[in-house]
mmCIF file of N, CA and C in Angstrom:
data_model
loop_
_atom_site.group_PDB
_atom_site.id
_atom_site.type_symbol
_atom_site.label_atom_id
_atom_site.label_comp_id
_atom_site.label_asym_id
_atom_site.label_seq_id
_atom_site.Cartn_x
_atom_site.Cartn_y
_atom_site.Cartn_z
ATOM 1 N N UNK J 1121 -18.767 -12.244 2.432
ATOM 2 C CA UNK J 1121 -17.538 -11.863 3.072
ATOM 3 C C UNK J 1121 -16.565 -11.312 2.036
ATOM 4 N N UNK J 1122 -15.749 -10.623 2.415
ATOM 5 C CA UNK J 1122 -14.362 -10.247 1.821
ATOM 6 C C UNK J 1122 -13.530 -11.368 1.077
ATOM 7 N N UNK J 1123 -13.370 -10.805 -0.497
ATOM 8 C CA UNK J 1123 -12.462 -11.646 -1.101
ATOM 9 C C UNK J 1123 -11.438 -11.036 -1.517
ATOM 10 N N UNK J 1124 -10.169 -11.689 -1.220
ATOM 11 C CA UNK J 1124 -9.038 -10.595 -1.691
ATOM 12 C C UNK J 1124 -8.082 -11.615 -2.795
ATOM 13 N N UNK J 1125 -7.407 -11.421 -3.430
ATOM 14 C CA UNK J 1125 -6.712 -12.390 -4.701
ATOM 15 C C UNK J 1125 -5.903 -11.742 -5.306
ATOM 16 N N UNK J 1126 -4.782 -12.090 -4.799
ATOM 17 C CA UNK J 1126 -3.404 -11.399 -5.568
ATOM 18 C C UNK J 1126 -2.971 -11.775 -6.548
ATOM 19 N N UNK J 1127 -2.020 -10.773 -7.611
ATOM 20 C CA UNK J 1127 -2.053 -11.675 -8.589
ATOM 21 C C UNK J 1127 -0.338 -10.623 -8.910
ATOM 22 N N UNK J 1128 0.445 -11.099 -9.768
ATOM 23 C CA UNK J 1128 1.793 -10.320 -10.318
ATOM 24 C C UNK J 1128 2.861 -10.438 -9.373
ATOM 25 N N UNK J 1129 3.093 -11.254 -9.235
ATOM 26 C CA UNK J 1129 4.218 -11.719 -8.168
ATOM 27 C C UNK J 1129 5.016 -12.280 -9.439
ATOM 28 N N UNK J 1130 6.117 -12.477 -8.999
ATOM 29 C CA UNK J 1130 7.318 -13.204 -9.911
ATOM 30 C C UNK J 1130 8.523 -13.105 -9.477
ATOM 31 N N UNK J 1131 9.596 -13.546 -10.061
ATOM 32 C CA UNK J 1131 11.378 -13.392 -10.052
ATOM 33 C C UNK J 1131 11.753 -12.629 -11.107
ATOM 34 N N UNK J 1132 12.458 -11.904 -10.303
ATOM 35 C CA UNK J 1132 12.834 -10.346 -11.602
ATOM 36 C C UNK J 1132 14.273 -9.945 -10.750
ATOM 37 N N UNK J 1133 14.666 -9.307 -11.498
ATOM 38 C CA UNK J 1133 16.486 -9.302 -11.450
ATOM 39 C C UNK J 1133 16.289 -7.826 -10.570
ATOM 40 N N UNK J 1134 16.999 -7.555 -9.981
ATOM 41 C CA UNK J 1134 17.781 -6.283 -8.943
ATOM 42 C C UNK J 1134 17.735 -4.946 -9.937
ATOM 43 N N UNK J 1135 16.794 -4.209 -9.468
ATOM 44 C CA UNK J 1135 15.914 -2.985 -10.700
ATOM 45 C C UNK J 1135 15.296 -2.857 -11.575
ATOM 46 N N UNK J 1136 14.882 -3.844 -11.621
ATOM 47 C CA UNK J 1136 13.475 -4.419 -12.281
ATOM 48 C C UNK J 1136 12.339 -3.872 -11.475
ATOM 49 N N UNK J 1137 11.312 -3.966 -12.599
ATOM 50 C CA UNK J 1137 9.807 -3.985 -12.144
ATOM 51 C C UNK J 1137 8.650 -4.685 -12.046
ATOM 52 N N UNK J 1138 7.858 -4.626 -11.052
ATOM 53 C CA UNK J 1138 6.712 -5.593 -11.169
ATOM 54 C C UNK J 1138 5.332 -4.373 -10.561
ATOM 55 N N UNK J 1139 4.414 -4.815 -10.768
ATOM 56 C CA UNK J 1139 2.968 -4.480 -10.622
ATOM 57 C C UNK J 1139 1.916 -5.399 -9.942
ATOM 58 N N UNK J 1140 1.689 -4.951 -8.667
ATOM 59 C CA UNK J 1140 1.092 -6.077 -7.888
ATOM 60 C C UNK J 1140 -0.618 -5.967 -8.003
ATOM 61 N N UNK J 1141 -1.434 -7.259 -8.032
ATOM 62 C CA UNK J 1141 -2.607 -6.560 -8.233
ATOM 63 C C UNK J 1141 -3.576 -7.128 -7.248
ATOM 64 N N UNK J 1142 -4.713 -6.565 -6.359
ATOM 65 C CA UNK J 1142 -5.390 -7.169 -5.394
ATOM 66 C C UNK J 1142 -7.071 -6.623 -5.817
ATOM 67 N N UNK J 1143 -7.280 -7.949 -6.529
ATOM 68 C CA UNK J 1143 -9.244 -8.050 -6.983
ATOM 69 C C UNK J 1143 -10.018 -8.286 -5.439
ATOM 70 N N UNK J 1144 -10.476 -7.487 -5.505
ATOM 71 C CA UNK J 1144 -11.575 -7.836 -4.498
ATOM 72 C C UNK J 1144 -12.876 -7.992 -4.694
ATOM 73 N N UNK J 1145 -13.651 -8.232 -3.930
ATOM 74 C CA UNK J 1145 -14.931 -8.609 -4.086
ATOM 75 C C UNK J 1145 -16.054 -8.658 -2.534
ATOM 76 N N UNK J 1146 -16.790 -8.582 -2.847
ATOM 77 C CA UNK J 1146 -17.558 -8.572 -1.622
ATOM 78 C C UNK J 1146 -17.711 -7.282 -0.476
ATOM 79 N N UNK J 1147 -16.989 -6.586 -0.887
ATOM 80 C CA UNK J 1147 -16.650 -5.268 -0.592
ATOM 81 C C UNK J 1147 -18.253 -4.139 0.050
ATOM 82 N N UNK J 1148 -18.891 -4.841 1.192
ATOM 83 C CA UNK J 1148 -19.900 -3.757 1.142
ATOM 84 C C UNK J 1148 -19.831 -3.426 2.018
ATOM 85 N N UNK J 1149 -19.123 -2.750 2.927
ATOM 86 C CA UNK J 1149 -19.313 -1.587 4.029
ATOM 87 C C UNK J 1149 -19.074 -0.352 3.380
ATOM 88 N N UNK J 1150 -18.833 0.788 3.862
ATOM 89 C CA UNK J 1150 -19.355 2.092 3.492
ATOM 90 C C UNK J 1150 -17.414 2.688 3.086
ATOM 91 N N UNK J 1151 -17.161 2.307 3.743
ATOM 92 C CA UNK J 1151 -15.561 2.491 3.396
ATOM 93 C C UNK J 1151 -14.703 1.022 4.005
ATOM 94 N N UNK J 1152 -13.196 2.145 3.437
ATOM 95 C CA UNK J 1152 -12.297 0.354 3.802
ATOM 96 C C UNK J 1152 -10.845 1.497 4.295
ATOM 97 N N UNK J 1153 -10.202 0.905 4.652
ATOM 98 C CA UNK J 1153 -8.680 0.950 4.681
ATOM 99 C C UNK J 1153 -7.867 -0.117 3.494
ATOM 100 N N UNK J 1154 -7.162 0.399 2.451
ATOM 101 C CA UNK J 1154 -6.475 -1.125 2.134
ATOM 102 C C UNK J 1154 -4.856 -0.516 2.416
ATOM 103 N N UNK J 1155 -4.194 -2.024 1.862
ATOM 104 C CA UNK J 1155 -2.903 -1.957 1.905
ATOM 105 C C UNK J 1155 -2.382 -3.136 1.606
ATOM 106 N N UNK J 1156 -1.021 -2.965 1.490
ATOM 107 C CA UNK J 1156 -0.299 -4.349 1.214
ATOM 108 C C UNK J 1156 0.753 -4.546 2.790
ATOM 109 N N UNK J 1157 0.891 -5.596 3.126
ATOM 110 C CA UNK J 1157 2.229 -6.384 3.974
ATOM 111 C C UNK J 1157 2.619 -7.173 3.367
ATOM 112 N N UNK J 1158 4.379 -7.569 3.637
ATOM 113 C CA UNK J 1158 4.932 -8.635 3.156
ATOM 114 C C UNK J 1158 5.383 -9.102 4.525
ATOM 115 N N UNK J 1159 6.272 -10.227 4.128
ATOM 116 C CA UNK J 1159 6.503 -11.144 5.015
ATOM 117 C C UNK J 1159 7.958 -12.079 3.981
ATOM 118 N N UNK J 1160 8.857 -11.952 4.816
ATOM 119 C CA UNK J 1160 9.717 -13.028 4.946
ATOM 120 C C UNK J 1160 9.941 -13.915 5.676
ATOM 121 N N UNK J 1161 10.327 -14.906 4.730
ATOM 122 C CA UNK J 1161 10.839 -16.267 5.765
ATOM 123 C C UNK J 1161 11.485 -16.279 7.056
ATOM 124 N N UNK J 1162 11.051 -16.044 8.301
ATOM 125 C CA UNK J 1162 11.784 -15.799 8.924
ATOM 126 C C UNK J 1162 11.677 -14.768 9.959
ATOM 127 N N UNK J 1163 10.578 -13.675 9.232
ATOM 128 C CA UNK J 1163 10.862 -12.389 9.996
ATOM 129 C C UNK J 1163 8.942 -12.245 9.874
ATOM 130 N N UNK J 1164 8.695 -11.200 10.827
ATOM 131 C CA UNK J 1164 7.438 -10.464 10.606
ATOM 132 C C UNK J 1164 6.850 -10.329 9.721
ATOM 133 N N UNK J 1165 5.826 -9.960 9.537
ATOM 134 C CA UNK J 1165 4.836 -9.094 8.802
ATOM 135 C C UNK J 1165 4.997 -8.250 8.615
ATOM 136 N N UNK J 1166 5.114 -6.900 7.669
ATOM 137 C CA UNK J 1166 5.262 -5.342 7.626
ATOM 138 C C UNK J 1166 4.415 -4.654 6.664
ATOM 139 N N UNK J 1167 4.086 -3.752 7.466
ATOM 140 C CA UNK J 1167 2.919 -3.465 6.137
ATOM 141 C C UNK J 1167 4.345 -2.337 5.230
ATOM 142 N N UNK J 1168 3.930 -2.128 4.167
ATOM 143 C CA UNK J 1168 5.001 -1.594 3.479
ATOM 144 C C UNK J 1168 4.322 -0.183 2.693
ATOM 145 N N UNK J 1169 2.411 -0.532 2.767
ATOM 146 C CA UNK J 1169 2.042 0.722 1.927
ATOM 147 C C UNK J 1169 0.559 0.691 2.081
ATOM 148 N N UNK J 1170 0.094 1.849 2.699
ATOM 149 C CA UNK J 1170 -1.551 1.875 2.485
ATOM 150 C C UNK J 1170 -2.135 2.666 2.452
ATOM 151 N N UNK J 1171 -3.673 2.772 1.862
ATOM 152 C CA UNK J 1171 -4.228 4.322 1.583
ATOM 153 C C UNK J 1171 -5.402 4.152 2.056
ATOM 154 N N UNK J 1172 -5.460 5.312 2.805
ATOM 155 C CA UNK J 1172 -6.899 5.490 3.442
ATOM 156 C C UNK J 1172 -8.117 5.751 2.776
ATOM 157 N N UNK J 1173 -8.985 5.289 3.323
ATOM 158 C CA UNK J 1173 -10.786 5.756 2.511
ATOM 159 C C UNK J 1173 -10.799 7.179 1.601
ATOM 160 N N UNK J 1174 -10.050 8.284 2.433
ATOM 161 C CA UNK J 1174 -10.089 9.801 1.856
ATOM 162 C C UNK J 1174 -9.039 9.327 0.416
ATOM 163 N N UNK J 1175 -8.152 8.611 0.239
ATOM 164 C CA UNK J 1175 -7.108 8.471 -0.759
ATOM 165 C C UNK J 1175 -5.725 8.781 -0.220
ATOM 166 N N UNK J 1176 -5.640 9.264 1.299
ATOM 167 C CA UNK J 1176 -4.111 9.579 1.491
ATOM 168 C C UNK J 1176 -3.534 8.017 1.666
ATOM 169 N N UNK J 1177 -1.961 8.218 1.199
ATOM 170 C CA UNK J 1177 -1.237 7.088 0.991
ATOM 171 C C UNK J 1177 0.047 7.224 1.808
ATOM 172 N N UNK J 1178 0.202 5.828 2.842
ATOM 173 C CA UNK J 1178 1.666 5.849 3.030
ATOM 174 C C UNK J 1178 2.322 4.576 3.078
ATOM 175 N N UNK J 1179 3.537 5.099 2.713
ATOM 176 C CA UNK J 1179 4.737 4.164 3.002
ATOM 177 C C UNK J 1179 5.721 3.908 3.805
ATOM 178 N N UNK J 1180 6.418 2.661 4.060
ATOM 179 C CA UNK J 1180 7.441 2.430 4.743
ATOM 180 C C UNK J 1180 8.885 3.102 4.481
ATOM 181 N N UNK J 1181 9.476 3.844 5.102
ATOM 182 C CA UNK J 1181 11.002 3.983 4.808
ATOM 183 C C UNK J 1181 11.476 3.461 3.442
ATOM 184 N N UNK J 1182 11.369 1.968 3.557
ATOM 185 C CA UNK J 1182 12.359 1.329 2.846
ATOM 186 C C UNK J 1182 11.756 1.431 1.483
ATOM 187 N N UNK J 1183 10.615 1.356 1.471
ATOM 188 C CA UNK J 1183 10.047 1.425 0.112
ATOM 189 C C UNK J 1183 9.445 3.161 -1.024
ATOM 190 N N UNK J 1184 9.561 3.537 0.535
ATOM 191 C CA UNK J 1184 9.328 5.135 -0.191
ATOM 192 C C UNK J 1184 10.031 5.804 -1.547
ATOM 193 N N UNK J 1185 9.398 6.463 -2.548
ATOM 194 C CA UNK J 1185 9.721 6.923 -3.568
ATOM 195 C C UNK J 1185 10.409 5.823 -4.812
ATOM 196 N N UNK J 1186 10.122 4.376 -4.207
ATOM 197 C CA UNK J 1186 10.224 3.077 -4.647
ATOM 198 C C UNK J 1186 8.810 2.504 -5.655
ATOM 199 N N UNK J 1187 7.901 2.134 -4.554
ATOM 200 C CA UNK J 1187 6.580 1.843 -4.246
ATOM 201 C C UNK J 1187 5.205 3.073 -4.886
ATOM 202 N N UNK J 1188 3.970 2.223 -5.252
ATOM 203 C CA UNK J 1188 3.183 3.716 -5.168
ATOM 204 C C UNK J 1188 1.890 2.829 -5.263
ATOM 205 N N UNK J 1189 0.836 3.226 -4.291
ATOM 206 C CA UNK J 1189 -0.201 2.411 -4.673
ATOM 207 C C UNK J 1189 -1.145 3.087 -5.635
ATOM 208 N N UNK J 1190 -2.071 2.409 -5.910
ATOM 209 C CA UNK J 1190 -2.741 2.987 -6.814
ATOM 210 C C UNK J 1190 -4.163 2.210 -6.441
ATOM 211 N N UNK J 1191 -5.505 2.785 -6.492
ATOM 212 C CA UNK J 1191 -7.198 2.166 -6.449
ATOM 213 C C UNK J 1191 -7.710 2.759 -7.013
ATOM 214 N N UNK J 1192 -8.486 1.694 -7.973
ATOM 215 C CA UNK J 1192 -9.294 1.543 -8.835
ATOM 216 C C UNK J 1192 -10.728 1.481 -7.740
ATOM 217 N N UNK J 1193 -11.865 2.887 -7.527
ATOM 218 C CA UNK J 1193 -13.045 2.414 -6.899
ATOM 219 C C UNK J 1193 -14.231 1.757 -7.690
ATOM 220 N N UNK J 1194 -14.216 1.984 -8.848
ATOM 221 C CA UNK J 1194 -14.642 1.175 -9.307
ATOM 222 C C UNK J 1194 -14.941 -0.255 -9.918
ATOM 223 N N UNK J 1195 -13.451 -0.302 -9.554
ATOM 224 C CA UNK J 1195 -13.515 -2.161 -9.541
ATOM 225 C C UNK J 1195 -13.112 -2.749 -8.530
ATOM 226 N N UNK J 1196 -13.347 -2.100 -7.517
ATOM 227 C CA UNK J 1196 -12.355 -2.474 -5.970
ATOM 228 C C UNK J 1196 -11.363 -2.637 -6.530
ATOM 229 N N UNK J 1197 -10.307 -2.592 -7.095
ATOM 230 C CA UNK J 1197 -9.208 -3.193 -6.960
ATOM 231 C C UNK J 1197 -7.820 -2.442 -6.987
ATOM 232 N N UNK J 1198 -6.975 -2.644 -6.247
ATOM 233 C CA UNK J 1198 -6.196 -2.152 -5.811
ATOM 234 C C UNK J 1198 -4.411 -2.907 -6.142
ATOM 235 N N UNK J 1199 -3.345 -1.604 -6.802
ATOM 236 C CA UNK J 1199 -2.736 -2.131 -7.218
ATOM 237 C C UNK J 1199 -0.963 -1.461 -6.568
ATOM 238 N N UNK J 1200 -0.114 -2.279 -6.618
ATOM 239 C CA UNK J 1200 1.618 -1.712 -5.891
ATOM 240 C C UNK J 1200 2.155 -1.546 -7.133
ATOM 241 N N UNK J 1201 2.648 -0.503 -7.309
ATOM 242 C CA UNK J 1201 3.552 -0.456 -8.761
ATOM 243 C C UNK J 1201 4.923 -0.269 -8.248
ATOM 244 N N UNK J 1202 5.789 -1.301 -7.861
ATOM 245 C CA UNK J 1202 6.809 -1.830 -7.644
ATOM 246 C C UNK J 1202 8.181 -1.589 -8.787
ATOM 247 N N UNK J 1203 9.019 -0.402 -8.218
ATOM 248 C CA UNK J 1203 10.501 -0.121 -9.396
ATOM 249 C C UNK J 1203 11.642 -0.019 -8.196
ATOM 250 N N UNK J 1204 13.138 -0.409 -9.047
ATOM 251 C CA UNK J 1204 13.541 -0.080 -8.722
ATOM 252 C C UNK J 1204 14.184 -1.169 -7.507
ATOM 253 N N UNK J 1205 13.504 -2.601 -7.723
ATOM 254 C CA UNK J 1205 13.472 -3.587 -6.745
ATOM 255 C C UNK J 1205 14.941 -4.224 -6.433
ATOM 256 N N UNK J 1206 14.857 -4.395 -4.581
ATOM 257 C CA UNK J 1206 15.784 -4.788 -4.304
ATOM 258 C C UNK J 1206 15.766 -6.113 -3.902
ATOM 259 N N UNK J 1207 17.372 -7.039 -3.473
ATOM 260 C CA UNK J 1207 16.928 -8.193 -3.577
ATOM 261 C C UNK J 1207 16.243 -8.313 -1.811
ATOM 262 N N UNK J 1208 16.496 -7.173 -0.709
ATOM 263 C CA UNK J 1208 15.914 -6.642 0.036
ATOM 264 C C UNK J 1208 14.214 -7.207 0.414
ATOM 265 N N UNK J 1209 13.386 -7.073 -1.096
ATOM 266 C CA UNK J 1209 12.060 -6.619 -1.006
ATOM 267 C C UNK J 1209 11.849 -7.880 -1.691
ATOM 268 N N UNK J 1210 12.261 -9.525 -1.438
ATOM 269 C CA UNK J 1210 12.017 -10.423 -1.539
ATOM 270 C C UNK J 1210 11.064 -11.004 -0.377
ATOM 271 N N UNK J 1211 9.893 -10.946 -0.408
ATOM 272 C CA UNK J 1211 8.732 -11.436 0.262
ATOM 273 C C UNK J 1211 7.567 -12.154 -0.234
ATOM 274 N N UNK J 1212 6.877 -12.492 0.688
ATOM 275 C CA UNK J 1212 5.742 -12.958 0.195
ATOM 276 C C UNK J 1212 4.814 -11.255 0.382
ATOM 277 N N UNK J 1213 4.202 -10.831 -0.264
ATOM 278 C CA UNK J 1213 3.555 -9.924 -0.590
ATOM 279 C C UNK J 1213 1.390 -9.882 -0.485
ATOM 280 N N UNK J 1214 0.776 -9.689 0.552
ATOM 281 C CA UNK J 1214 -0.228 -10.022 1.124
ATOM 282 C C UNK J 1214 -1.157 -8.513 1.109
ATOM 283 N N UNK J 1215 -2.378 -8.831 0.376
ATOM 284 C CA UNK J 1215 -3.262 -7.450 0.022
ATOM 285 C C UNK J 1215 -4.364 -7.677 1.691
ATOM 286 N N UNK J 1216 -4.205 -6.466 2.113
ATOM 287 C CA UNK J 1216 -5.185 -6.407 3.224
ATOM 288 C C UNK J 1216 -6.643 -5.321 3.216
ATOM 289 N N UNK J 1217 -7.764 -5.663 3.417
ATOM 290 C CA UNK J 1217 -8.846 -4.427 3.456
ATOM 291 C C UNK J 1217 -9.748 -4.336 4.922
ATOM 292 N N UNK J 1218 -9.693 -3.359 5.413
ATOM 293 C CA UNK J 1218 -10.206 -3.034 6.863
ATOM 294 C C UNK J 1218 -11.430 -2.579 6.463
ATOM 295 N N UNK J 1219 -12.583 -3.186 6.705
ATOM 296 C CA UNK J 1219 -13.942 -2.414 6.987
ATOM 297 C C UNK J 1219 -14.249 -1.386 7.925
ATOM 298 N N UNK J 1220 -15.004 -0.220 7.399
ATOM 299 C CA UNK J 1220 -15.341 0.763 8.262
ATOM 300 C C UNK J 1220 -13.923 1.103 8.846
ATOM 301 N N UNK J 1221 -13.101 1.216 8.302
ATOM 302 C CA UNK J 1221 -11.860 2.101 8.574
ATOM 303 C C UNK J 1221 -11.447 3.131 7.850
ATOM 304 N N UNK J 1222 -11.261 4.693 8.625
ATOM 305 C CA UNK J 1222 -10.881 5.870 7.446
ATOM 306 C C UNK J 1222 -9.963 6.108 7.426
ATOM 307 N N UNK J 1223 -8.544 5.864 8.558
ATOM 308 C CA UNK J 1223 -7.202 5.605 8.061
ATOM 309 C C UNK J 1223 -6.200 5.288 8.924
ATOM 310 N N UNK J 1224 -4.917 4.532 8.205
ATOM 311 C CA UNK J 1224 -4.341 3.449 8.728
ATOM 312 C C UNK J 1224 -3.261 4.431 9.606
ATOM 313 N N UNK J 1225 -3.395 5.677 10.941
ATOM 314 C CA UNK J 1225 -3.050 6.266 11.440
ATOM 315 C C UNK J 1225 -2.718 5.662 13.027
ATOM 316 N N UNK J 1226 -3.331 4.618 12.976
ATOM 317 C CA UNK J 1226 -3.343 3.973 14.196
ATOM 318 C C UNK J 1226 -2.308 2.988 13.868
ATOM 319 N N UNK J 1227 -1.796 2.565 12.729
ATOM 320 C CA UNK J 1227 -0.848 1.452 12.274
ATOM 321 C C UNK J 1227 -0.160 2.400 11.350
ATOM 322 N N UNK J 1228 0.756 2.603 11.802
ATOM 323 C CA UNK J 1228 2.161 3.259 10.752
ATOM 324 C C UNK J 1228 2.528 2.644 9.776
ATOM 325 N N UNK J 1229 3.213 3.282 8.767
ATOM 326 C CA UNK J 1229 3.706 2.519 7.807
ATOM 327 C C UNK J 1229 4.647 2.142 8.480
ATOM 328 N N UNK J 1230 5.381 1.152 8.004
ATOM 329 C CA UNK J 1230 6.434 0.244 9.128
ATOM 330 C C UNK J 1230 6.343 -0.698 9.700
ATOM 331 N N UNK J 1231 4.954 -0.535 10.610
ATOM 332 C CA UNK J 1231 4.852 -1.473 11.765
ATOM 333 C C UNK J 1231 4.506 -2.795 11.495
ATOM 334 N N UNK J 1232 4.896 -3.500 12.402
ATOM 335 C CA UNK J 1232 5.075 -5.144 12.328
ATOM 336 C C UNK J 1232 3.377 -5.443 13.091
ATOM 337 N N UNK J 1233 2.627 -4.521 13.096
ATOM 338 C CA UNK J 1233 1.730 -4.477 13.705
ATOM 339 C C UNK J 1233 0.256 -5.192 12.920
ATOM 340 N N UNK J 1234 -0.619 -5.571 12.730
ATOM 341 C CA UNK J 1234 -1.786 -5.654 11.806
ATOM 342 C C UNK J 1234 -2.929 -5.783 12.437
ATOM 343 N N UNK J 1235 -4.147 -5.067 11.314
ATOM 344 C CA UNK J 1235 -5.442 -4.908 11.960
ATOM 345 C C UNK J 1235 -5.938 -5.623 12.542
ATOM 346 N N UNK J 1236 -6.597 -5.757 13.453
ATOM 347 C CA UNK J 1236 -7.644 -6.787 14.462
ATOM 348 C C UNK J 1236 -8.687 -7.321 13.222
ATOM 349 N N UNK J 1237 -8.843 -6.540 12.647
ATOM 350 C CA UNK J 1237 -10.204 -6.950 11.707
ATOM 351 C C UNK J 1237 -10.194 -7.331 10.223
ATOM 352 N N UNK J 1238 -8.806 -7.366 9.913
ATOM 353 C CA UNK J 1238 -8.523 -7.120 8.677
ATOM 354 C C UNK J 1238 -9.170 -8.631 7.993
ATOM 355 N N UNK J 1239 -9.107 -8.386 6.250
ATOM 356 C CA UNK J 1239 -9.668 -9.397 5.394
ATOM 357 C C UNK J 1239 -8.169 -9.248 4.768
ATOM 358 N N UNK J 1240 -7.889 -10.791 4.614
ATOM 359 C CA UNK J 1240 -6.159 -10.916 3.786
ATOM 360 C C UNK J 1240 -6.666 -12.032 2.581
ATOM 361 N N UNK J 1241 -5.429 -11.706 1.418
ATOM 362 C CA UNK J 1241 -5.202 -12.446 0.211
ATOM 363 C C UNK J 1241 -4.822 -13.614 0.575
ATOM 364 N N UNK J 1242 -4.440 -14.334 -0.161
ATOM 365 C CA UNK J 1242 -3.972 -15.352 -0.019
ATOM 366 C C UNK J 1242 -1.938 -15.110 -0.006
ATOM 367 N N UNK J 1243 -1.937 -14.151 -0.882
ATOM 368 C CA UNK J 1243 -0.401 -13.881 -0.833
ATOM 369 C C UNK J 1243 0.146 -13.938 -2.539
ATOM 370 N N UNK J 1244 1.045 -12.780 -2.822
ATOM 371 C CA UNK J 1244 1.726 -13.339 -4.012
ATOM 372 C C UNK J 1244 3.247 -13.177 -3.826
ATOM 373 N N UNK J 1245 4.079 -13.755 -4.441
ATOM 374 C CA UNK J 1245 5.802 -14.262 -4.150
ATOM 375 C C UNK J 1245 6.136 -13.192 -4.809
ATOM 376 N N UNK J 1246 7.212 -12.377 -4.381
ATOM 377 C CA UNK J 1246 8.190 -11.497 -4.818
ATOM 378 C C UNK J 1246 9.848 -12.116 -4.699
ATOM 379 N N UNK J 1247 10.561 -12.643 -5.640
ATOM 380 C CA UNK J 1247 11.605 -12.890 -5.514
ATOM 381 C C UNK J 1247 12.523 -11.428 -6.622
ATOM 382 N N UNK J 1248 13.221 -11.201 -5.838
ATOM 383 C CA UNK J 1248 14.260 -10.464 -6.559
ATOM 384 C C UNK J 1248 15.645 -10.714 -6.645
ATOM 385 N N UNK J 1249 16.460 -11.067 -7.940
ATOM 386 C CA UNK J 1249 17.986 -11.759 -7.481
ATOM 387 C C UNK J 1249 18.752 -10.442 -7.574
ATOM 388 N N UNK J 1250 19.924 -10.886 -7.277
ATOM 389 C CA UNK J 1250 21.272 -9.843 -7.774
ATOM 390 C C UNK J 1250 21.571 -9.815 -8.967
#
């Protein structure tokens, strides 16, 4: 099965940077969808950024020209290079991979919505202060 394991979460001050990283493993269908959602205390799920099997990438509003993902196919692994952080984008931060999916067109960036099929991390903490 699908292993997903986040890792670069932390507390970092208001325009600061962090680098999120999601190892995977187990990875054998023919393609994937990945992406990241966060989640606050309180509120939904949102996916905030994801790139399809071909390599196209999108983002949420809030994080656009913020955010940028980046995959590694050779090591599965898939990474958020996070600038520019607000105290806004304080979440728990969750790596997702869709089997046999070629792109996340059916789920917008934005939406509070998530895959039927998806494989999730365990989660890594994003705190950002003022």
């Amino acid at each position: 099965q699908v292993d997903l394991v986040e890792s670069g979460g932390g507390s970092v001050q208001a325009g600061g940077s962090l680098r999120l990283t999601c190892a995977a493993s187990g990875m054998t269908a023919s393609h994937y969808c990945m992406g990241w959602y966060r989640q606050a205390p309180g509120k939904q799920r949102e996916r905030v950024a994801g790139i399809d099997s071909d390599g196209t990438t999108s983002y949420s509003e809030s994080v656009k020209g913020r955010f940028t993902l980046a995959k590694d196919n050779a090591k599965n692994t898939l990474y958020l290079e996070m600038h520019s952080l607000k105290p806004e984008d304080t979440a728990m931060y969750y790596c997702v991979a869709v089997g046999n999916c070629a792109s996340w067109s059916y789920l917008p960036a934005g939406t509070q919505e998530i895959p039927l099929h998806g494989n999730w991390g365990q989660g890594t903490q994003v705190t950002v202060s003022s």
